[in-house]
Amino acid sequence: MHTHFPRPIFSGYIILMCWLVSALGAGSQEFQRLSTSGGESYLSIRAIAQDRMGIIWFATFSGLYRYTGGEYIEKVPLSDTMDSDLTCLLVDEQGAVWIGSNREIYRYDPHKEKIAAVTSCTRTLKVRALCTDGAGGIYAGTKEQGLFHYNPLTASLDKVYSLDGQDLSFMYIRSLLLDGRGNLWIGTLYDGVYYCKIHAGGKTGNT
C-alpha cells in the first residue's frame, strides 16, 4: 500500500525540512582557536580592533598582538619602557592604531611601522576607553581619573575637568563614543551616561 501526500501538504513538508536543515547548519559553525607564534598560553584579550589594511589587533594583559592571516597571531615588540598591560584600542581616521594601557597611551604609525608614547606626561593614567575627537586628536577615559584630551598639534595631553558644570575629575569612564552629530558620549561605572556637544570654539554639554 502506498501513501500519497496531497500536493500542498507535501510541498509544505519539503519547505519545512529545508528550513530545518538550513537552521541546523547555521548553528553548527566551527570556531578555530588561533595560537600565538611564540606559543604563549592563557592569553587574555581585553580589546580587538581592525585597521584599514585589514590587520586585526589585540590588546592583552601581556602585550600587543596582531593577526595578518595564517595560523598564528604574532606578538608586536614593545620597548622595555612601555607598559605591556594593555586595556583598549582605537583606529582613527588616518588609520593609526591608538593603544591604552594602565600607565599611558601609545600610537602605532602604519607608515613608519613604529609604536611610541604620545606624550611624556609623568602622571600614570589607567586608560579604559579611547575615541577620536573628529579633528585628529583623541579622548581618553580613565579609571577614577576622569577624561583627558590629546592634541597632536601641540603634543599635549590635557585633563578635562568638567563638562557643563559636571565634575569629571575622579570619574571612572568605561566607554567613549563620538557620534555622527558631534556629540561625545561618556559611559561611566556607577554614574550613568553623559554627553557633550563638541564645538570648534569650545564645549557645551548635557547630563
C-alpha positions as a Python dict, from the first residue, in 0.01 Angstrom:
ca = {
    (1, 'M'): (0, 0, 0),
    (2, 'H'): (140, 334, -97),
    (3, 'T'): (90, 656, 94),
    (4, 'H'): (16, 961, -116),
    (5, 'F'): (59, 1313, 26),
    (6, 'P'): (-173, 1579, -110),
    (7, 'R'): (43, 1810, -320),
    (8, 'P'): (13, 2128, -99),
    (9, 'I'): (94, 1935, 219),
    (10, 'F'): (388, 1756, 58),
    (11, 'S'): (532, 2085, -73),
    (12, 'G'): (499, 2242, 271),
    (13, 'Y'): (673, 1941, 424),
    (14, 'I'): (971, 1978, 189),
    (15, 'I'): (998, 2350, 261),
    (16, 'L'): (990, 2285, 636),
    (17, 'M'): (1264, 2021, 611),
    (18, 'C'): (1483, 2251, 404),
    (19, 'W'): (1441, 2527, 661),
    (20, 'L'): (1532, 2292, 947),
    (21, 'V'): (1845, 2172, 768),
    (22, 'S'): (1946, 2530, 695),
    (23, 'A'): (1884, 2640, 1055),
    (24, 'L'): (2078, 2347, 1199),
    (25, 'G'): (2365, 2414, 960),
    (26, 'A'): (2378, 2780, 1059),
    (27, 'G'): (2403, 2684, 1424),
    (28, 'S'): (2690, 2443, 1373),
    (29, 'Q'): (2959, 2691, 1270),
    (30, 'E'): (3306, 2577, 1368),
    (31, 'F'): (3527, 2823, 1555),
    (32, 'Q'): (3901, 2800, 1512),
    (33, 'R'): (4131, 2881, 1802),
    (34, 'L'): (4437, 3073, 1690),
    (35, 'S'): (4764, 3007, 1865),
    (36, 'T'): (5040, 3261, 1907),
    (37, 'S'): (5360, 3234, 1706),
    (38, 'G'): (5555, 3235, 2033),
    (39, 'G'): (5349, 2960, 2191),
    (40, 'E'): (5210, 3172, 2475),
    (41, 'S'): (4928, 3011, 2668),
    (42, 'Y'): (4637, 3156, 2868),
    (43, 'L'): (4631, 3475, 2659),
    (44, 'S'): (4364, 3714, 2792),
    (45, 'I'): (4219, 3956, 2533),
    (46, 'R'): (4089, 4292, 2651),
    (47, 'A'): (4015, 4463, 2319),
    (48, 'I'): (4007, 4390, 1944),
    (49, 'A'): (4027, 4635, 1653),
    (50, 'Q'): (4080, 4619, 1277),
    (51, 'D'): (4285, 4873, 1084),
    (52, 'R'): (4249, 4990, 723),
    (53, 'M'): (4487, 4721, 599),
    (54, 'G'): (4263, 4451, 743),
    (55, 'I'): (4503, 4364, 1024),
    (56, 'I'): (4334, 4254, 1348),
    (57, 'W'): (4490, 4399, 1665),
    (58, 'F'): (4460, 4256, 2015),
    (59, 'A'): (4523, 4436, 2345),
    (60, 'T'): (4609, 4188, 2620),
    (61, 'F'): (4731, 4179, 2978),
    (62, 'S'): (5072, 4079, 2843),
    (63, 'G'): (5127, 4299, 2539),
    (64, 'L'): (5012, 4379, 2187),
    (65, 'Y'): (4932, 4113, 1926),
    (66, 'R'): (4813, 4119, 1566),
    (67, 'Y'): (4673, 3882, 1308),
    (68, 'T'): (4769, 3924, 943),
    (69, 'G'): (4639, 3589, 820),
    (70, 'G'): (4753, 3231, 851),
    (71, 'E'): (4753, 3003, 1153),
    (72, 'Y'): (4901, 3228, 1421),
    (73, 'I'): (4872, 3566, 1586),
    (74, 'E'): (5204, 3738, 1640),
    (75, 'K'): (5329, 3945, 1929),
    (76, 'V'): (5429, 4301, 1844),
    (77, 'P'): (5756, 4401, 2013),
    (78, 'L'): (5732, 4685, 2265),
    (79, 'S'): (6027, 4867, 2414),
    (80, 'D'): (6129, 4793, 2771),
    (81, 'T'): (5995, 5131, 2882),
    (82, 'M'): (5642, 5060, 2755),
    (83, 'D'): (5365, 4914, 2966),
    (84, 'S'): (5253, 4569, 2846),
    (85, 'D'): (4929, 4572, 3047),
    (86, 'L'): (4708, 4699, 2763),
    (87, 'T'): (4343, 4791, 2809),
    (88, 'C'): (4182, 4934, 2492),
    (89, 'L'): (4231, 5008, 2121),
    (90, 'L'): (4122, 5270, 1869),
    (91, 'V'): (4180, 5300, 1494),
    (92, 'D'): (4147, 5665, 1387),
    (93, 'E'): (4050, 5829, 1055),
    (94, 'Q'): (4413, 5822, 933),
    (95, 'G'): (4449, 5451, 1007),
    (96, 'A'): (4673, 5491, 1311),
    (97, 'V'): (4620, 5248, 1599),
    (98, 'W'): (4593, 5404, 1946),
    (99, 'I'): (4663, 5180, 2242),
    (100, 'G'): (4560, 5245, 2600),
    (101, 'S'): (4739, 5087, 2893),
    (102, 'N'): (4742, 5101, 3272),
    (103, 'R'): (5011, 5367, 3255),
    (104, 'E'): (4995, 5573, 2934),
    (105, 'I'): (4879, 5593, 2571),
    (106, 'Y'): (5068, 5469, 2265),
    (107, 'R'): (5023, 5527, 1893),
    (108, 'Y'): (5116, 5289, 1613),
    (109, 'D'): (5210, 5466, 1288),
    (110, 'P'): (5123, 5231, 999),
    (111, 'H'): (5350, 5420, 759),
    (112, 'K'): (5660, 5409, 978),
    (113, 'E'): (5554, 5084, 1146),
    (114, 'K'): (5658, 5221, 1483),
    (115, 'I'): (5490, 5246, 1823),
    (116, 'A'): (5558, 5538, 2055),
    (117, 'A'): (5410, 5700, 2362),
    (118, 'V'): (5208, 6004, 2257),
    (119, 'T'): (5322, 6219, 2547),
    (120, 'S'): (5599, 6238, 2802),
    (121, 'C'): (5346, 6309, 3075),
    (122, 'T'): (5478, 6179, 3406),
    (123, 'R'): (5136, 6100, 3554),
    (124, 'T'): (5019, 5739, 3549),
    (125, 'L'): (4697, 5701, 3350),
    (126, 'K'): (4480, 5394, 3391),
    (127, 'V'): (4319, 5419, 3048),
    (128, 'R'): (3991, 5235, 2996),
    (129, 'A'): (3847, 5388, 2676),
    (130, 'L'): (3960, 5581, 2368),
    (131, 'C'): (3773, 5766, 2094),
    (132, 'T'): (3853, 6019, 1824),
    (133, 'D'): (3764, 6386, 1861),
    (134, 'G'): (3693, 6414, 1488),
    (135, 'A'): (3984, 6652, 1428),
    (136, 'G'): (4291, 6431, 1458),
    (137, 'G'): (4304, 6413, 1837),
    (138, 'I'): (4161, 6164, 2083),
    (139, 'Y'): (3975, 6149, 2411),
    (140, 'A'): (4082, 5904, 2679),
    (141, 'G'): (3861, 5780, 2962),
    (142, 'T'): (4035, 5653, 3272),
    (143, 'K'): (3977, 5463, 3594),
    (144, 'E'): (3884, 5718, 3861),
    (145, 'Q'): (4094, 5988, 3692),
    (146, 'G'): (3830, 6130, 3461),
    (147, 'L'): (3860, 6241, 3098),
    (148, 'F'): (4167, 6352, 2903),
    (149, 'H'): (4216, 6505, 2558),
    (150, 'Y'): (4523, 6461, 2342),
    (151, 'N'): (4601, 6729, 2081),
    (152, 'P'): (4853, 6604, 1821),
    (153, 'L'): (4929, 6957, 1700),
    (154, 'T'): (5068, 7056, 2039),
    (155, 'A'): (5155, 6701, 2155),
    (156, 'S'): (4976, 6783, 2479),
    (157, 'L'): (4754, 6569, 2697),
    (158, 'D'): (4514, 6785, 2894),
    (159, 'K'): (4266, 6687, 3161),
    (160, 'V'): (3901, 6778, 3101),
    (161, 'Y'): (3790, 6874, 3450),
    (162, 'S'): (3424, 6940, 3377),
    (163, 'L'): (3154, 6948, 3109),
    (164, 'D'): (2870, 7195, 3151),
    (165, 'G'): (2945, 7221, 3521),
    (166, 'Q'): (2963, 6843, 3574),
    (167, 'D'): (3280, 6748, 3760),
    (168, 'L'): (3471, 6471, 3581),
    (169, 'S'): (3786, 6483, 3791),
    (170, 'F'): (3758, 6141, 3956),
    (171, 'M'): (3507, 5972, 3729),
    (172, 'Y'): (3556, 5608, 3628),
    (173, 'I'): (3497, 5612, 3250),
    (174, 'R'): (3445, 5275, 3085),
    (175, 'S'): (3342, 5373, 2730),
    (176, 'L'): (3351, 5668, 2489),
    (177, 'L'): (3183, 5743, 2158),
    (178, 'L'): (3178, 6040, 1920),
    (179, 'D'): (2854, 6015, 1723),
    (180, 'G'): (2771, 6144, 1375),
    (181, 'R'): (2635, 6472, 1516),
    (182, 'G'): (2950, 6559, 1707),
    (183, 'N'): (2826, 6450, 2049),
    (184, 'L'): (3081, 6294, 2283),
    (185, 'W'): (2915, 6015, 2483),
    (186, 'I'): (3068, 5907, 2814),
    (187, 'G'): (2976, 5578, 2978),
    (188, 'T'): (3078, 5551, 3342),
    (189, 'L'): (3095, 5293, 3617),
    (190, 'Y'): (2813, 5356, 3868),
    (191, 'D'): (2746, 5712, 3745),
    (192, 'G'): (2542, 5663, 3429),
    (193, 'V'): (2579, 5828, 3090),
    (194, 'Y'): (2678, 6183, 2991),
    (195, 'Y'): (2702, 6354, 2654),
    (196, 'C'): (2856, 6677, 2535),
    (197, 'K'): (2827, 6863, 2204),
    (198, 'I'): (3181, 6925, 2076),
    (199, 'H'): (3234, 7262, 1907),
    (200, 'A'): (3541, 7409, 1740),
    (201, 'G'): (3536, 7704, 1978),
    (202, 'G'): (3451, 7521, 2300),
    (203, 'K'): (3218, 7270, 2462),
    (204, 'T'): (2864, 7270, 2590),
    (205, 'G'): (2714, 6962, 2747),
    (206, 'N'): (2414, 6786, 2892),
    (207, 'T'): (2379, 6520, 3161),
}
